[in-house]
Tab-separated table of C-alpha atoms in Angstrom:
chain	number	residue	atom	x	y	z
A	218	MET	CA	120.577	91.039	122.346
A	219	ASP	CA	117.883	88.585	121.159
A	220	LYS	CA	118.034	87.561	117.427
A	221	ARG	CA	114.382	90.101	116.372
A	222	THR	CA	116.258	92.804	118.525
A	223	GLY	CA	119.929	92.256	116.601
A	224	ASP	CA	117.895	92.413	112.970
A	225	VAL	CA	115.988	95.613	113.938
A	226	ALA	CA	119.838	97.099	115.045
A	227	HIS	CA	121.149	95.833	111.758
A	228	GLY	CA	118.124	97.217	109.765
A	229	LYS	CA	117.760	100.518	111.832
A	230	ALA	CA	119.024	102.893	108.515
A	231	LEU	CA	115.740	100.936	106.686
A	232	TRP	CA	113.393	100.840	109.385
A	233	GLY	CA	111.392	102.869	111.720
A	234	SER	CA	109.282	101.774	115.096
A	235	SER	CA	106.254	100.944	115.702
A	236	GLY	CA	103.981	103.218	118.446
A	237	HIS	CA	101.677	101.713	121.078
A	238	HIS	CA	97.707	102.293	121.410
A	239	GLY	CA	95.021	100.894	123.775
A	240	PRO	CA	91.369	100.428	122.634
A	241	ALA	CA	88.741	102.689	124.409
A	242	PRO	CA	85.354	102.503	123.782
A	243	LEU	CA	83.643	104.000	120.507
A	244	ARG	CA	79.939	104.916	119.892
A	245	LEU	CA	79.660	103.231	116.420
A	246	VAL	CA	76.924	103.816	113.624
A	247	ALA	CA	77.181	101.304	111.214
A	248	ALA	CA	75.681	102.225	107.541
A	249	LEU	CA	76.372	99.192	105.241
A	250	GLY	CA	73.091	98.715	103.831
A	251	ASP	CA	73.245	94.900	103.702
A	252	PRO	CA	72.374	92.938	106.167
A	253	GLU	CA	74.009	89.840	105.341
A	254	ARG	CA	77.288	91.760	105.726
A	255	GLU	CA	75.935	93.284	108.658
A	256	SER	CA	75.873	90.114	110.401
A	257	GLU	CA	78.932	89.109	109.202
A	258	LEU	CA	80.858	92.097	110.856
A	259	LEU	CA	79.143	94.009	113.333
A	260	PRO	CA	78.821	90.650	116.106
A	261	SER	CA	83.073	90.203	115.858
A	262	ILE	CA	83.835	93.907	116.071
A	263	SER	CA	80.612	94.763	119.220
A	264	GLU	CA	82.120	91.618	121.442
A	265	CYS	CA	85.860	93.328	121.176
A	266	GLY	CA	84.263	95.834	124.413
A	267	GLU	CA	85.768	98.428	121.995
A	268	PHE	CA	82.462	99.620	120.857
A	269	ASP	CA	78.992	100.480	121.140
A	270	ILE	CA	76.668	100.278	118.210
A	271	VAL	CA	74.653	102.811	118.662
A	272	GLU	CA	72.989	102.979	115.304
A	273	ARG	CA	72.379	101.011	112.369
A	274	CYS	CA	71.737	102.799	109.089
A	275	LEU	CA	69.913	101.598	105.544
A	276	GLY	CA	71.031	104.655	103.607
A	277	ALA	CA	72.880	107.536	103.065
A	278	ASP	CA	69.985	110.314	104.490
A	279	GLN	CA	69.951	108.146	107.794
A	280	LEU	CA	73.640	108.015	108.354
A	281	LEU	CA	73.788	111.814	108.060
A	282	ALA	CA	70.704	112.626	110.430
A	283	THR	CA	72.606	109.810	113.368
A	284	LEU	CA	75.804	112.049	113.314
A	285	VAL	CA	74.095	115.485	114.019
A	286	GLY	CA	74.430	116.243	117.439
A	287	GLY	CA	77.858	114.451	118.655
A	288	ARG	CA	76.320	111.342	119.788
A	289	VAL	CA	78.897	109.502	117.310
A	290	ASP	CA	82.684	108.638	117.606
A	291	VAL	CA	83.156	106.959	114.072
A	292	ALA	CA	81.050	105.887	111.141
A	293	LEU	CA	81.365	102.759	109.094
A	294	PHE	CA	80.081	102.944	105.796
A	295	ALA	CA	79.827	101.337	102.516
A	296	GLY	CA	80.686	103.078	99.534
A	297	ASP	CA	77.461	101.630	97.590
A	298	LEU	CA	75.545	102.869	100.647
A	299	HIS	CA	71.704	103.891	99.069
A	300	ARG	CA	71.669	107.777	98.176
A	301	LEU	CA	75.395	108.142	98.654
A	302	ASN	CA	75.659	110.461	96.345
A	303	GLU	CA	78.644	113.425	96.047
A	304	ALA	CA	76.185	116.126	97.769
A	305	ALA	CA	76.090	113.292	101.215
A	306	LEU	CA	79.996	112.141	100.630
A	307	ALA	CA	80.220	116.612	101.262
A	308	SER	CA	78.134	116.222	103.999
A	309	LEU	CA	80.208	113.184	105.238
A	310	ALA	CA	83.424	115.593	104.883
A	311	GLY	CA	81.664	118.267	106.515
A	312	SER	CA	80.897	116.189	109.688
A	313	GLY	CA	83.995	116.112	111.475
A	314	VAL	CA	83.297	112.395	112.303
A	315	PRO	CA	85.771	109.698	112.116
A	316	LEU	CA	84.973	108.023	108.951
A	317	VAL	CA	86.242	104.489	107.322
A	318	VAL	CA	83.906	103.088	103.732
A	319	LEU	CA	84.149	99.703	102.914
A	320	ALA	CA	84.694	100.386	99.357
A	321	ARG	CA	85.028	98.089	95.895
A	322	GLN	CA	88.450	100.216	95.170
A	323	PRO	CA	89.698	101.539	97.922
A	324	ALA	CA	92.206	103.122	95.964
A	325	ASP	CA	89.690	105.540	93.964
A	326	GLU	CA	90.151	109.082	93.590
A	327	ARG	CA	86.599	109.600	95.401
A	328	TRP	CA	87.634	107.891	98.531
A	329	GLN	CA	91.510	109.561	98.588
A	330	GLU	CA	89.542	112.974	98.293
A	331	LEU	CA	87.336	111.930	101.272
A	332	PRO	CA	88.905	112.149	104.990
A	333	ALA	CA	88.038	108.674	105.368
A	334	LEU	CA	90.035	105.477	106.035
A	335	ALA	CA	89.128	102.957	103.038
A	336	LEU	CA	88.949	99.092	102.853
A	337	PRO	CA	88.419	96.455	100.637
A	338	ALA	CA	84.878	95.589	100.910
A	339	VAL	CA	85.638	92.598	101.184
A	340	ALA	CA	87.335	93.296	104.705
A	341	ASP	CA	87.133	91.014	107.350
A	342	ALA	CA	86.211	91.493	111.149
A	343	GLY	CA	89.590	92.515	112.388
A	344	ALA	CA	90.755	94.837	109.086
A	345	VAL	CA	87.640	97.029	109.735
A	346	ARG	CA	88.348	97.343	114.264
A	347	GLU	CA	91.932	98.298	112.957
A	348	ALA	CA	91.159	101.046	111.075
A	349	LEU	CA	88.213	102.387	113.139
A	350	LEU	CA	90.742	102.709	116.159
A	351	VAL	CA	93.053	103.906	113.650
A	352	ALA	CA	90.329	106.927	112.334
A	353	ALA	CA	88.742	107.263	115.780
A	354	ALA	CA	92.345	108.147	117.022
A	355	GLY	CA	92.855	110.404	114.017
A	356	ARG	CA	96.277	108.338	112.503
A	357	GLY	CA	96.778	108.270	108.861
A	358	SER	CA	93.994	108.104	105.456
A	359	HIS	CA	94.018	104.146	104.923
A	360	ALA	CA	93.351	101.212	107.133
A	361	VAL	CA	95.883	98.709	108.644
A	362	ALA	CA	95.042	95.349	109.196
A	363	ARG	CA	96.234	93.830	112.416
A	364	THR	CA	95.870	91.178	115.018
A	365	PRO	CA	97.977	90.208	117.916
A	366	ARG	CA	100.378	87.295	117.642
A	367	ALA	CA	100.411	84.183	120.281
A	368	LYS	CA	103.649	85.801	121.502
A	369	ASP	CA	102.851	88.958	122.666
A	370	THR	CA	102.042	89.312	125.902
A	371	ALA	CA	101.259	92.880	126.393
A	372	LYS	CA	98.737	94.679	125.243
A	373	PRO	CA	98.317	94.200	121.167
A	374	ARG	CA	100.033	96.932	119.194
A	375	GLN	CA	98.314	98.883	116.378
A	376	GLY	CA	100.107	98.814	112.955
A	377	ARG	CA	101.272	102.343	111.969
A	378	PRO	CA	98.655	103.501	109.762
A	379	VAL	CA	99.629	103.605	105.852
A	380	ALA	CA	100.278	106.885	104.418
A	381	THR	CA	98.754	108.794	101.477
A	382	PRO	CA	100.228	108.057	98.203
A	383	SER	CA	101.950	111.224	98.389
A	384	VAL	CA	104.588	109.805	100.539
A	385	SER	CA	104.993	106.085	98.445
A	386	THR	CA	107.480	104.050	99.199
A	387	LEU	CA	109.384	102.685	95.766
A	388	ILE	CA	111.418	99.594	96.662
A	389	ALA	CA	114.026	98.264	94.263
A	390	LEU	CA	114.564	94.725	94.121
A	391	ALA	CA	118.046	94.073	92.168
A	392	GLY	CA	120.921	91.068	92.301
A	393	GLY	CA	123.695	90.185	89.959
A	394	HIS	CA	123.538	87.044	87.595
A	395	GLY	CA	123.154	83.353	88.761
A	396	SER	CA	119.572	83.579	90.155
A	397	PRO	CA	119.982	84.833	93.676
A	398	GLY	CA	116.236	85.065	94.330
A	399	ARG	CA	114.944	88.550	93.300
A	400	THR	CA	111.655	87.423	92.299
A	401	THR	CA	110.837	85.435	95.148
A	402	VAL	CA	112.026	88.025	97.989
A	403	ALA	CA	109.484	90.776	95.756
A	404	VAL	CA	106.674	88.461	95.749
A	405	ASN	CA	106.990	87.576	99.840
A	406	LEU	CA	107.281	91.505	100.459
A	407	ALA	CA	104.286	92.594	98.102
A	408	ILE	CA	101.962	90.057	99.730
A	409	ALA	CA	103.157	90.524	103.133
A	410	LEU	CA	103.224	94.418	102.203
A	411	GLY	CA	99.374	94.055	100.410
A	412	ALA	CA	98.271	91.924	103.475
A	413	VAL	CA	98.017	95.875	104.989
A	414	ALA	CA	98.773	98.601	102.646
A	415	PRO	CA	97.545	99.439	99.333
A	416	THR	CA	100.693	97.718	97.211
A	417	ALA	CA	101.926	97.195	93.513
A	418	LEU	CA	104.146	94.201	92.640
A	419	VAL	CA	105.846	95.283	89.203
A	420	ASP	CA	107.825	92.414	86.975
A	421	ALA	CA	110.568	94.766	85.315
A	422	ASP	CA	112.932	91.970	84.748
A	423	LEU	CA	113.169	92.280	81.378
A	424	ALA	CA	115.250	89.612	80.203
A	425	ALA	CA	113.348	86.497	82.444
A	426	PRO	CA	109.815	87.894	84.031
A	427	SER	CA	108.201	85.121	86.213
A	428	VAL	CA	106.064	86.787	88.706
A	429	ALA	CA	103.165	85.329	86.370
A	430	ALA	CA	104.423	81.541	86.856
A	431	TYR	CA	105.277	82.567	90.460
A	432	LEU	CA	101.592	83.504	91.321
A	433	ASP	CA	99.706	81.440	88.876
A	434	ALA	CA	98.977	84.795	87.580
A	435	ASP	CA	97.195	85.836	83.708
A	436	PRO	CA	100.368	87.201	81.834
A	437	THR	CA	98.431	88.175	79.025
A	438	ARG	CA	97.753	91.450	81.514
A	439	ASN	CA	101.341	92.771	81.506
A	440	LEU	CA	104.211	95.923	81.060
A	441	TYR	CA	103.707	95.655	77.411
A	442	MET	CA	99.886	96.029	77.073
A	443	LEU	CA	100.132	98.951	79.293
A	444	ALA	CA	103.010	100.288	77.575
A	445	HIS	CA	101.127	99.739	74.012
A	446	ALA	CA	98.057	101.564	75.474
A	447	GLU	CA	99.880	104.539	75.567
A	448	PRO	CA	98.156	106.486	78.387
A	449	SER	CA	99.293	110.071	78.234
A	450	THR	CA	96.440	111.720	80.730
A	451	PRO	CA	95.715	110.894	84.665
A	452	GLN	CA	92.367	109.401	83.091
A	453	ALA	CA	94.005	107.058	80.766
A	454	TRP	CA	96.854	105.610	82.971
A	455	GLU	CA	93.631	105.249	85.698
A	456	LYS	CA	92.082	102.744	82.924
A	457	ALA	CA	95.725	101.463	81.975
A	458	ILE	CA	96.459	100.945	85.242
A	459	ALA	CA	93.225	99.114	86.216
A	460	GLN	CA	93.115	97.497	82.988
A	461	GLU	CA	96.609	95.689	83.083
A	462	CYS	CA	97.395	95.212	86.760
A	463	GLN	CA	95.593	92.291	88.723
A	464	PRO	CA	94.799	91.265	92.257
A	465	LEU	CA	97.348	89.588	94.217
A	466	GLY	CA	94.793	87.513	96.240
A	467	HIS	CA	92.389	88.022	98.630
A	468	ARG	CA	94.916	87.364	101.386
A	469	SER	CA	96.729	90.182	99.958
A	470	PRO	CA	93.374	92.406	99.455
A	471	TYR	CA	95.217	95.721	99.199
A	472	GLY	CA	97.683	94.436	96.711
A	473	VAL	CA	97.814	94.269	92.695
A	474	VAL	CA	100.921	92.775	90.505
A	475	LEU	CA	101.758	94.305	86.950
A	476	CYS	CA	103.159	90.926	85.263
A	477	GLY	CA	105.788	91.189	83.131
A	478	LEU	CA	106.691	91.318	79.293
A	479	PRO	CA	105.851	88.582	77.183
A	480	ARG	CA	108.740	88.165	75.330
A	481	PRO	CA	112.102	89.715	75.336
A	482	GLN	CA	111.707	91.380	72.078
A	483	ALA	CA	108.958	93.530	73.145
A	484	ARG	CA	111.888	95.962	75.813
A	485	ALA	CA	112.042	98.388	73.144
A	486	SER	CA	109.030	99.514	73.585
A	487	LEU	CA	109.503	100.532	77.400
A	488	SER	CA	111.407	104.340	76.961
A	489	PRO	CA	112.665	105.820	79.780
A	490	ARG	CA	109.441	108.765	79.774
A	491	LEU	CA	107.218	105.392	80.415
A	492	GLY	CA	109.118	104.343	83.030
A	493	GLU	CA	108.880	107.984	85.063
A	494	HIS	CA	105.351	108.274	84.252
A	495	LEU	CA	104.125	104.327	85.653
A	496	LEU	CA	106.682	104.807	88.577
A	497	ALA	CA	104.618	108.054	89.258
A	498	ALA	CA	101.562	107.073	88.582
A	499	LEU	CA	101.499	103.601	90.750
A	500	GLY	CA	103.150	106.005	93.239
A	501	GLU	CA	100.256	108.298	93.270
A	502	ARG	CA	98.173	104.857	94.366
A	503	TYR	CA	100.236	102.931	96.111
A	504	ARG	CA	101.994	102.694	99.562
A	505	TYR	CA	104.309	100.943	98.311
A	506	VAL	CA	105.772	99.671	95.290
A	507	VAL	CA	107.661	97.063	94.745
A	508	VAL	CA	109.541	96.066	91.442
A	509	ASP	CA	111.713	93.334	90.609
A	510	LEU	CA	114.279	93.733	88.687
A	511	GLY	CA	116.564	92.019	86.406
A	512	ALA	CA	120.346	91.071	86.447
A	513	ASP	CA	121.187	93.541	83.227
A	514	LEU	CA	121.652	96.666	84.823
A	515	LEU	CA	123.439	98.692	81.834
A	516	GLY	CA	121.875	96.887	78.725
A	517	PRO	CA	121.204	99.197	76.001
A	518	GLU	CA	117.357	98.146	77.043
A	519	SER	CA	117.314	98.930	79.973
A	520	GLN	CA	116.399	102.180	80.664
A	521	LEU	CA	113.363	100.706	82.760
A	522	THR	CA	115.852	99.257	85.393
A	523	ARG	CA	117.877	102.596	85.380
A	524	ALA	CA	114.415	104.647	86.062
A	525	VAL	CA	113.393	102.330	89.020
A	526	LEU	CA	116.852	102.580	90.611
A	527	GLY	CA	116.835	106.235	90.098
A	528	ARG	CA	113.629	106.862	91.980
A	529	ALA	CA	113.944	103.963	94.200
A	530	GLY	CA	113.934	105.106	98.093
A	531	LYS	CA	115.301	101.728	99.149
A	532	VAL	CA	117.407	99.507	96.791
A	533	LEU	CA	117.216	95.387	98.380
A	534	LEU	CA	120.536	93.627	96.748
A	535	VAL	CA	119.376	90.184	96.507
A	536	ALA	CA	122.390	87.895	96.968
A	537	ALA	CA	123.109	84.080	96.778
A	538	ALA	CA	124.776	83.261	100.298
A	539	ASP	CA	127.563	81.216	98.756
A	540	LEU	CA	130.757	82.429	97.699
A	541	VAL	CA	130.273	82.725	94.174
A	542	GLY	CA	127.011	84.662	94.805
A	543	LEU	CA	128.639	87.180	97.180
A	544	TRP	CA	131.601	87.957	94.863
A	545	ARG	CA	128.734	88.974	92.465
A	546	THR	CA	126.796	91.155	94.033
A	547	ARG	CA	129.852	92.735	95.297
A	548	LEU	CA	130.580	93.217	91.283
A	549	THR	CA	127.070	94.541	91.019
A	550	LEU	CA	127.258	96.742	94.311
A	551	ALA	CA	130.329	98.500	92.508
A	552	LEU	CA	128.186	98.752	89.231
A	553	LEU	CA	125.007	100.407	91.521
A	554	GLU	CA	127.605	103.057	92.702
A	555	GLY	CA	130.310	103.566	90.193
A	556	GLU	CA	128.368	103.627	86.873
A	557	LEU	CA	124.506	104.476	88.339
A	558	GLY	CA	125.350	106.639	91.313
A	559	ILE	CA	123.472	104.991	93.902
A	560	ALA	CA	124.914	105.924	96.955
A	561	HIS	CA	125.682	102.878	99.509
A	562	GLU	CA	123.226	104.327	102.122
A	563	ARG	CA	120.343	103.370	99.478
A	564	VAL	CA	121.042	99.889	99.237
A	565	ALA	CA	120.968	96.815	101.779
A	566	LEU	CA	121.905	93.595	101.439
A	567	VAL	CA	119.109	90.269	101.678
A	568	VAL	CA	120.942	87.045	101.944
A	569	ASN	CA	119.027	84.454	100.186
A	570	ARG	CA	118.993	80.929	100.660
A	571	HIS	CA	121.751	80.998	103.708
A	572	ASP	CA	123.058	77.586	105.322
A	573	ARG	CA	124.941	78.320	108.345
A	574	ARG	CA	127.178	75.533	107.993
A	575	TYR	CA	128.456	76.433	104.568
A	576	HIS	CA	128.016	79.906	104.659
A	577	HIS	CA	130.220	83.276	106.153
A	578	GLY	CA	127.591	84.804	109.035
A	579	ARG	CA	126.299	88.108	108.561
A	580	GLN	CA	128.917	90.663	110.584
A	581	GLU	CA	131.527	88.944	107.815
A	582	ILE	CA	129.390	89.375	104.718
A	583	GLU	CA	128.526	93.083	106.169
A	584	TRP	CA	132.485	93.860	106.706
A	585	ALA	CA	133.479	92.228	103.153
A	586	LEU	CA	130.786	94.014	101.305
A	587	GLY	CA	130.718	97.340	103.509
A	588	ILE	CA	126.279	97.472	103.535
A	589	PRO	CA	124.092	96.813	106.198
A	590	VAL	CA	122.517	93.249	105.728
A	591	ALA	CA	118.846	93.473	106.263
A	592	ALA	CA	118.071	90.094	106.317
A	593	VAL	CA	119.331	86.893	106.567
A	594	ILE	CA	117.087	84.477	104.367
A	595	PRO	CA	117.714	80.518	106.144
A	596	HIS	CA	117.850	77.857	103.544
A	597	ASP	CA	114.371	75.918	103.240
A	598	HIS	CA	114.276	73.924	100.439
A	599	THR	CA	111.549	71.831	101.088
A	600	ALA	CA	109.614	74.930	101.862
A	601	ALA	CA	110.641	76.604	98.795
A	602	GLN	CA	109.708	73.758	96.501
A	603	ARG	CA	106.600	73.144	97.850
A	604	ALA	CA	105.522	77.049	97.106
A	605	LEU	CA	106.885	76.525	93.801
A	606	ALA	CA	104.828	73.722	93.155
A	607	GLU	CA	101.504	75.159	94.633
A	608	GLN	CA	102.094	78.445	92.813
A	609	ARG	CA	101.981	80.375	96.663
A	610	PRO	CA	104.355	82.520	98.335
A	611	LEU	CA	106.001	81.363	101.382
A	612	VAL	CA	104.863	83.917	103.784
A	613	LEU	CA	101.415	82.336	103.059
A	614	GLY	CA	102.372	78.617	103.769
A	615	GLY	CA	103.357	78.410	107.163
A	616	ARG	CA	105.681	78.764	110.466
A	617	GLY	CA	108.476	77.938	107.630
A	618	LYS	CA	111.712	79.687	108.861
A	619	ALA	CA	112.567	81.002	105.234
A	620	ALA	CA	108.970	82.404	105.663
A	621	ARG	CA	109.363	83.976	108.989
A	622	ALA	CA	112.753	85.782	107.928
A	623	LEU	CA	110.547	87.356	104.722
A	624	LEU	CA	107.973	88.194	107.208
A	625	ASP	CA	109.966	90.115	108.990
A	626	LEU	CA	112.223	91.681	106.462
A	627	SER	CA	108.121	93.158	105.506
A	628	GLU	CA	107.376	94.193	108.999
A	629	ARG	CA	111.031	95.903	109.200
A	630	LEU	CA	109.909	97.829	106.142
A	631	HIS	CA	106.214	98.944	107.146
A	632	GLY	CA	107.570	99.804	110.780
A	633	ALA	CA	104.718	97.137	112.898
A	634	ASP	CA	103.841	93.984	112.240
A	635	LEU	CA	101.754	91.817	109.847
A	636	ALA	CA	98.911	89.798	110.783
A	637	LEU	CA	98.002	87.876	107.546
A	638	PRO	CA	94.757	86.280	107.355
A	639	THR	CA	94.573	82.611	107.483
A	640	GLU	CA	93.229	79.920	105.099
A	641	GLU	CA	92.580	76.546	104.603
A	642	LYS	CA	95.075	74.781	102.180
A	643	GLN	CA	93.958	74.433	98.829
A	644	LEU	CA	96.038	73.090	96.382
A	645	GLY	CA	95.389	74.447	92.699
A	646	ARG	CA	97.097	72.730	89.574
A	647	GLY	CA	98.449	75.479	88.076
A	648	TRP	CA	99.043	76.740	84.637
A	649	LEU	CA	101.164	73.538	83.808
A	650	GLY	CA	98.943	71.717	85.476
A	651	ARG	CA	96.025	72.589	82.958
A	652	LEU	CA	98.353	71.978	80.277
A	653	LEU	CA	98.504	68.248	81.272
A	654	PRO	CA	96.488	65.708	81.764
A	655	SER	CA	95.507	64.697	85.209
A	656	SER	CA	98.108	61.305	86.995
A	657	ARG	CA	95.333	60.982	89.468
A	658	PRO	CA	91.495	58.681	88.415
A	659	THR	CA	88.464	60.428	88.883
A	660	PRO	CA	86.436	58.781	91.191
A	661	SER	CA	84.121	57.756	88.164
A	662	ALA	CA	87.363	56.078	86.381
A	663	LYS	CA	88.220	54.758	89.846
A	664	LYS	CA	84.684	52.459	89.890
A	665	ALA	CA	85.082	51.630	86.448
A	666	LYS	CA	88.640	50.032	87.188
A	667	GLU	CA	87.350	48.412	90.056
A	668	GLY	CA	84.342	46.728	87.941
A	669	MET	CA	87.081	45.754	85.663
A	670	ALA	CA	88.949	43.921	88.059
A	671	SER	CA	85.851	42.785	89.831
A	672	ASP	CA	84.935	41.096	86.153
A	673	GLY	CA	88.118	40.022	85.245
A	674	ASN	CA	88.409	38.043	88.415
A	675	MET	CA	84.806	36.208	88.157
A	676	ALA	CA	85.776	35.642	84.715
A	677	SER	CA	88.847	34.199	86.013
A	678	ALA	CA	87.121	31.967	88.973
A	679	ASN	CA	84.777	30.213	85.741
């Protein structure tokens, strides 16, 4: 048994297995209404040999006329297509043709009510191709972006279609005191899952929220501001979530993040009722809701933490791999079961910063704590520090051993391989860099300095 097979066996209580689907020729009609967007997407889609583009439409009326007569197997259209009104949407829904829509807000109720796969308007050709195949096979209501890895030798597997929000999965990241790495794991899981499915990352660490710093997100859009809005109707919740959540980034196009409290004193504003309604509202809109919890599980102001643990489908207990970290994890595990009533079957362990030269192995840890180990994240100090300095999650940084382990955990949560969009390395200065003066001279300053040195040399010569 190789390492990956062993990991799947250890995580069988948590993750499913993905299916296989071979590509087939499909007659495609495209109605994007934007020649530039068509030139970006359609050549790549047609070159794969799985689609025959039979028509390109400029408006909804032309699209509907093309769908009549059974000449089309699947349709791709833009959410802002000309003349795409409610009547046209109703006609599309009744056409019986599988639909894929490119929308600015794919989680909007308008697209959820339509029997179509909704993708972001900026989705790349690979994601659109996957969505078209999934739609034509009649296997879901959202598309999954995946491209085969270089090591794949058989036919490429299709990612599982993302289920409807009614079967949303709430994943709680908990852990004992001592910074075991809850936020690191939560951020990387959300980034990876958000590449293929609607995902919300919530920073619910009430004592030391740090997701905003990890991601260079706007800390003024946060949990406290959402609570301050006091949403009470579905429309109010829709508005509050849209205002306070912000995108995880274009490499995680389905993901959003809700930052944590701006100060500890604001914890009193988070009532149990608000927590329940927030989780329900997010569950209606996102396939995955990843919540980063703090170490304080029983404090007088930790109602939100207990509400998350009570509703979570899975609790990932993050543990530092050293002896002290495992001891704290043992105490936290007893607390979860004894005080909060969280059954062991709902809890899995993530062993973080593991160095096999000094730390116990997976089987020994499982035996000692009595719960399965979902993942062992190797200690990769250099990659972790580089990612922190660049405010970039590990899974987006390359092929390091910690990044691979985090991506593997995300894949087993999702039940299918994940392929994250690639990007040339572009380093920003981050929030701290924007506050401090640059230590690197600008080109003009560098030239001025060289000129001054030259003048000084001439003066010395004279």
